[in-house]
mmCIF file of C-alpha atoms and ligand atoms in Angstrom:
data_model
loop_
_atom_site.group_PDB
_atom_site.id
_atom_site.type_symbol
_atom_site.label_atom_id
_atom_site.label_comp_id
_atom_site.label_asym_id
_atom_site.label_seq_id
_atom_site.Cartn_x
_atom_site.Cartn_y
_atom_site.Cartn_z
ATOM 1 C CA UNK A 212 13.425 -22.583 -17.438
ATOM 2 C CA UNK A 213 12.100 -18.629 -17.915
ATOM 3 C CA UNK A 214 10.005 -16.904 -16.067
ATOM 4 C CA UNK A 215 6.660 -15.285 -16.959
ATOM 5 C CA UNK A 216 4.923 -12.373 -15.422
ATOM 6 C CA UNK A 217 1.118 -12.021 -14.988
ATOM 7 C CA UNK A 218 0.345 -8.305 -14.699
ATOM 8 C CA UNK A 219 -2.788 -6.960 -13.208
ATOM 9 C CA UNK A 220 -3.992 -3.221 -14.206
ATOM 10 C CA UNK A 221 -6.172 -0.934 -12.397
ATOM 11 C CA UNK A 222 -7.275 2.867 -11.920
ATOM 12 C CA UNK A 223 -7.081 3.623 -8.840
ATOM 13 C CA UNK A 224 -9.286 6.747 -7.448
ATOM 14 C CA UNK A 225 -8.174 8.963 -4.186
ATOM 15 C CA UNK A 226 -11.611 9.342 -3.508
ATOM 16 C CA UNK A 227 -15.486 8.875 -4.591
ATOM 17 C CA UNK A 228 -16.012 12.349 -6.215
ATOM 18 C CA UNK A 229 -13.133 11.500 -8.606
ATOM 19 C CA UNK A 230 -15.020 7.768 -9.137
ATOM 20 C CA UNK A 231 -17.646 7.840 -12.582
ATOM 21 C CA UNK A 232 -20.557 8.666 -11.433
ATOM 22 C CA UNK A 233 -22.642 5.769 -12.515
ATOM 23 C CA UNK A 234 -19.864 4.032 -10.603
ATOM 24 C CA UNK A 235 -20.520 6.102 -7.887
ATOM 25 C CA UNK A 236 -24.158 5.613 -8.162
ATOM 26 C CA UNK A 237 -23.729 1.421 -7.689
ATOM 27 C CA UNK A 238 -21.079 1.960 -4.844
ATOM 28 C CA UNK A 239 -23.952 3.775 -3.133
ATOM 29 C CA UNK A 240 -26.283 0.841 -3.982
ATOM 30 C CA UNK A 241 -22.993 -1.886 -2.031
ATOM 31 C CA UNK A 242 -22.717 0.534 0.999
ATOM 32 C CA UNK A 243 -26.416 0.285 0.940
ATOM 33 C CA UNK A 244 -26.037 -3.312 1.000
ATOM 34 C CA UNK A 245 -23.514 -4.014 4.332
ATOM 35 C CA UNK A 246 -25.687 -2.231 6.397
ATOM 36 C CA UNK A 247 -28.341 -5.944 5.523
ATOM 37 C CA UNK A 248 -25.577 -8.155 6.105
ATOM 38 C CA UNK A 249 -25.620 -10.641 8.674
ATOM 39 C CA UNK A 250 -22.549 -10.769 10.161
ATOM 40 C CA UNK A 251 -23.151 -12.105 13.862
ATOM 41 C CA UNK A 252 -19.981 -13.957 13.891
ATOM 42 C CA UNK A 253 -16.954 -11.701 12.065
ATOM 43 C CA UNK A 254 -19.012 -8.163 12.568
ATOM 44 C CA UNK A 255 -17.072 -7.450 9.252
ATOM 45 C CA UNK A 256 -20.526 -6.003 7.025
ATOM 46 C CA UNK A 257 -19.941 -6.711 3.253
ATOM 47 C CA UNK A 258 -21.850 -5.328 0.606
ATOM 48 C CA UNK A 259 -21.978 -5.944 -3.402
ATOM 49 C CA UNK A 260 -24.135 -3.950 -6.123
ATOM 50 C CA UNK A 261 -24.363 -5.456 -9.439
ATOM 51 C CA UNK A 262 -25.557 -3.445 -12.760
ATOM 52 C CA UNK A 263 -26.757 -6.040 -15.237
ATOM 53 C CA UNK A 264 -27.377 -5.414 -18.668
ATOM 54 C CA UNK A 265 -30.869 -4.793 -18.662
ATOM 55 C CA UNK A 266 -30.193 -1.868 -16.122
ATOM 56 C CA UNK A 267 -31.274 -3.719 -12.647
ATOM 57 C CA UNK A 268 -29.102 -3.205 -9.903
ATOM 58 C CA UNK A 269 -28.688 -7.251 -7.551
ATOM 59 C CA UNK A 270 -27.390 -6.441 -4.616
ATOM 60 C CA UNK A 271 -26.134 -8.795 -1.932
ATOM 61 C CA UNK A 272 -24.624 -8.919 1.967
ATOM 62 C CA UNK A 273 -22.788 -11.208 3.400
ATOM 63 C CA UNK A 274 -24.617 -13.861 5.619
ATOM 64 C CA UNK A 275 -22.983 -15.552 8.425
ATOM 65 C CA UNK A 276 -24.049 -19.222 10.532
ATOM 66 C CA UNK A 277 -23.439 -20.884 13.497
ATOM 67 C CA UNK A 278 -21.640 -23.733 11.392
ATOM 68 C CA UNK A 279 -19.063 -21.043 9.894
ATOM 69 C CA UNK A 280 -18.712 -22.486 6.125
ATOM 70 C CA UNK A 281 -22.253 -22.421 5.639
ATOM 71 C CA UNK A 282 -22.151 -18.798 5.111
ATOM 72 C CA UNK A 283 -21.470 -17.058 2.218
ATOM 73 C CA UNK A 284 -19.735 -13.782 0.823
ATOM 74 C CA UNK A 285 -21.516 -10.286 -0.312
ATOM 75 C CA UNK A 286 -20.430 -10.968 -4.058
ATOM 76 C CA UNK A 287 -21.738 -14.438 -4.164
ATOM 77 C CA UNK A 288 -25.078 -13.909 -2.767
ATOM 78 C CA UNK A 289 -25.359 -10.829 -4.711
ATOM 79 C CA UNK A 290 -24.357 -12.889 -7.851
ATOM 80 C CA UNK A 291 -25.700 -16.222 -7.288
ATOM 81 C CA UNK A 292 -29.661 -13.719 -7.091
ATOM 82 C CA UNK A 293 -28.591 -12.161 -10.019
ATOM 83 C CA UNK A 294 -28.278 -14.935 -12.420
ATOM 84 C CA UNK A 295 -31.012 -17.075 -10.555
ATOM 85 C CA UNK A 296 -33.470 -14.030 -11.413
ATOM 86 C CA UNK A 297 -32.139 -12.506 -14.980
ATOM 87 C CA UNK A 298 -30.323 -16.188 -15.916
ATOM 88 C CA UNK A 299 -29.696 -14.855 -19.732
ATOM 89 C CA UNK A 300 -28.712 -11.318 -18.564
ATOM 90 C CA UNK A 301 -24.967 -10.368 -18.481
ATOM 91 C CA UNK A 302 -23.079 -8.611 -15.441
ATOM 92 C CA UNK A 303 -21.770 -5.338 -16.795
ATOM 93 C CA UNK A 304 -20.024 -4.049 -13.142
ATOM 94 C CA UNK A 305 -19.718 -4.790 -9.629
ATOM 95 C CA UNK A 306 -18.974 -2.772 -6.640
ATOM 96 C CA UNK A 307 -17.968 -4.046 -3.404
ATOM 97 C CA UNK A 308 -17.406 -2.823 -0.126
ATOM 98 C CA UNK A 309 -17.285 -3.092 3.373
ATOM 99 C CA UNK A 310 -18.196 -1.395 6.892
ATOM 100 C CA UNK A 311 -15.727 -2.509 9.902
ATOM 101 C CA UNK A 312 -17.493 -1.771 13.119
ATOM 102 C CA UNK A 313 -14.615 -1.212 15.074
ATOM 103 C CA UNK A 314 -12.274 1.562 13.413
ATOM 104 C CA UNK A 315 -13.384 2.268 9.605
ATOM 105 C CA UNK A 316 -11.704 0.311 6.650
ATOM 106 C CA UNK A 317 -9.377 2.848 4.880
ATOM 107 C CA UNK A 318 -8.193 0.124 2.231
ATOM 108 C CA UNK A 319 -10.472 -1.329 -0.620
ATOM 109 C CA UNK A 320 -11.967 -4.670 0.461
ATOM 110 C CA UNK A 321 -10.554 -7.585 -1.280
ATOM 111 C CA UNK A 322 -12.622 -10.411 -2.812
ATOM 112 C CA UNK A 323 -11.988 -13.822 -1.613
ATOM 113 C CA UNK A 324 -10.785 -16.514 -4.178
ATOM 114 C CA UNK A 325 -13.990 -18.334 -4.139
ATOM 115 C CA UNK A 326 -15.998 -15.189 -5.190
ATOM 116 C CA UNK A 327 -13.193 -14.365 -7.766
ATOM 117 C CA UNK A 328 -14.155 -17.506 -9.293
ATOM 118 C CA UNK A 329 -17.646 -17.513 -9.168
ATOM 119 C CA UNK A 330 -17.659 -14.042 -11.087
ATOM 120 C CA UNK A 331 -15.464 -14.947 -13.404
ATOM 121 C CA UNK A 332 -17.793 -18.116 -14.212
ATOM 122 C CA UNK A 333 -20.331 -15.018 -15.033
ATOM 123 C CA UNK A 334 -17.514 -13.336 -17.154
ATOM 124 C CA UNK A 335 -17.098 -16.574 -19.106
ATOM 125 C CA UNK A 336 -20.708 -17.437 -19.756
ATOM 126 C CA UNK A 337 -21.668 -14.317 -21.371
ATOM 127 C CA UNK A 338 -18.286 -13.678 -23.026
ATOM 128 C CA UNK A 339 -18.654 -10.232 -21.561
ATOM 129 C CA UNK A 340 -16.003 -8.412 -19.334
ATOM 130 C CA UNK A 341 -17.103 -7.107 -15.402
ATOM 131 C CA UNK A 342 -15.985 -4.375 -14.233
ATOM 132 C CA UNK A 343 -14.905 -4.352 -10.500
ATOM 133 C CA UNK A 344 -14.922 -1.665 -8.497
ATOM 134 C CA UNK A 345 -13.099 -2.036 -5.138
ATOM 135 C CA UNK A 346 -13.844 0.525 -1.709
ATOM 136 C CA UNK A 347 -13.330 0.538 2.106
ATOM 137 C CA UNK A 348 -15.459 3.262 3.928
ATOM 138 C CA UNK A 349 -12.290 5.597 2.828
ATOM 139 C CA UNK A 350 -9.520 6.008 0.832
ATOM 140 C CA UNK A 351 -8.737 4.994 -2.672
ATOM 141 C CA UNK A 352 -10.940 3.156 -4.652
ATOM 142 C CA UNK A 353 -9.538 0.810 -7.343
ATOM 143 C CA UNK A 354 -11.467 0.017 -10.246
ATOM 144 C CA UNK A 355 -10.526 -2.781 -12.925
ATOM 145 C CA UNK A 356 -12.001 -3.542 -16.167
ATOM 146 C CA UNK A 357 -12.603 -7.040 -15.811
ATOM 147 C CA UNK A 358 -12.935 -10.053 -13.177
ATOM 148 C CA UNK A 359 -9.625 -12.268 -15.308
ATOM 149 C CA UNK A 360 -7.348 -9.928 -13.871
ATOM 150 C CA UNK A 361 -8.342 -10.579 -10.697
ATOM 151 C CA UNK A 362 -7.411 -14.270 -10.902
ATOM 152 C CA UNK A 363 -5.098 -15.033 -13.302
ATOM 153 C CA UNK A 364 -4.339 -18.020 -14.345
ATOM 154 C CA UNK A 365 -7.709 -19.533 -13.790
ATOM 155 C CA UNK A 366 -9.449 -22.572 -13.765
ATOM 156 C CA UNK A 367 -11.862 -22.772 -16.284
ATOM 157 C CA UNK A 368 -14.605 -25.036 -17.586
ATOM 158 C CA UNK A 369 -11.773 -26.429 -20.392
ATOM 159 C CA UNK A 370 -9.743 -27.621 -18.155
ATOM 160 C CA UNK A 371 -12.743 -30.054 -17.899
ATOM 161 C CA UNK A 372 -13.519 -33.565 -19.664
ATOM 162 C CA UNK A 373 -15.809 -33.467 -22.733
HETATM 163 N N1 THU B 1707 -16.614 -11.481 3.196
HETATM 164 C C1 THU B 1707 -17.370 -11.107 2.132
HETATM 165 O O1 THU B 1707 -18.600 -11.146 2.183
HETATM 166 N N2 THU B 1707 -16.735 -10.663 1.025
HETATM 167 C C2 THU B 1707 -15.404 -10.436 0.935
HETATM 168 O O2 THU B 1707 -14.942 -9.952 -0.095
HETATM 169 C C3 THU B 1707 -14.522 -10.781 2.058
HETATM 170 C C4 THU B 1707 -15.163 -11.487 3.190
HETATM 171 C C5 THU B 1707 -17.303 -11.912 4.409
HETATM 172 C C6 THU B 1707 -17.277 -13.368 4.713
HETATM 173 C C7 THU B 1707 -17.513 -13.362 6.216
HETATM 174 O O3 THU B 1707 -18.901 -13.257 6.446
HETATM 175 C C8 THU B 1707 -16.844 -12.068 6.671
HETATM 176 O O4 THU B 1707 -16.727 -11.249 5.514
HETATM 177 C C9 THU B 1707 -15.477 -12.261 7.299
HETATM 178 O O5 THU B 1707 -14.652 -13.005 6.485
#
């Protein structure tokens, strides 16, 4: 038996002035966002801006339903439009973040595994890293250089039959 250890690296900003500011720029674009989500059930307002290649900005909002699983993340509305209306365009960044109605979120939101996945699908196809950048409505902001480190150890489509 040994052990291995998976490591996952990111910046991590005290605030937005210190944040790039075309990072900056698409975190504005995600705050933008929560404030379309439908959130009936939760009241938890997600938001996610993504720069594609070709310069657009997709952004997306989480939207909620009566039957709870039918609803669906920020990220993966935000990337599910984005490849359904540039399909041949690669994601070069994300930003994601959040608005909690009842006392503002002062840690960065955290992707669910599901959306993890369905980015790094995006990641895969175009052989081309996404950056991720992570905010609450204060506080640090964390910023990594690609969607892999968010899940490692991933299923993938060779795990697949021919
Ligand atoms: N949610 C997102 O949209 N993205 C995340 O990263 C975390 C959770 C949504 C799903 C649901 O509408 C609400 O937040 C509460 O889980």
């Amino acid at each position: 038996m040994r052990k291995i250890t998976l490591e996952t690296e990111m910046r991590v900003y005290d605030n937005r002035e210190e944040l790039p500011e075309d990072l900056q720029e698409l975190l504005r674009h995600a705050e933008d966002a929560a404030t379309r989500a439908y959130a009936k059930y939760s009241h938890f307002q997600v938001g996610a801006a993504i720069l594609l290649n070709n310069g657009k900005i997709v952004t997306g909002s989480n939207q909620e339903n009566a039957v709870y699983p039918c609803g669906l993340c920020a990220e993966r509305v935000a990337a599910f439009s984005a490849s359904a209306m540039y399909p041949e365009v690669p994601f070069n960044k994300i930003a994601i973040t959040a608005i909690n109605p009842d006392e503002p979120l002062k840690v960065p939101v955290s992707p669910c595994g599901s959306c993890r996945q369905v980015l790094f699908e995006y990641e895969q196809k175009f052989g081309h890293p996404i950056e991720v950048v992570l905010a609450g409505q204060e506080g640090q902001i964390y910023h990594l250089q690609n969607v892999a480190t968010l899940l490692p150890y991933t299923f993938h489509e060779g795990f697949l039959p021919k």
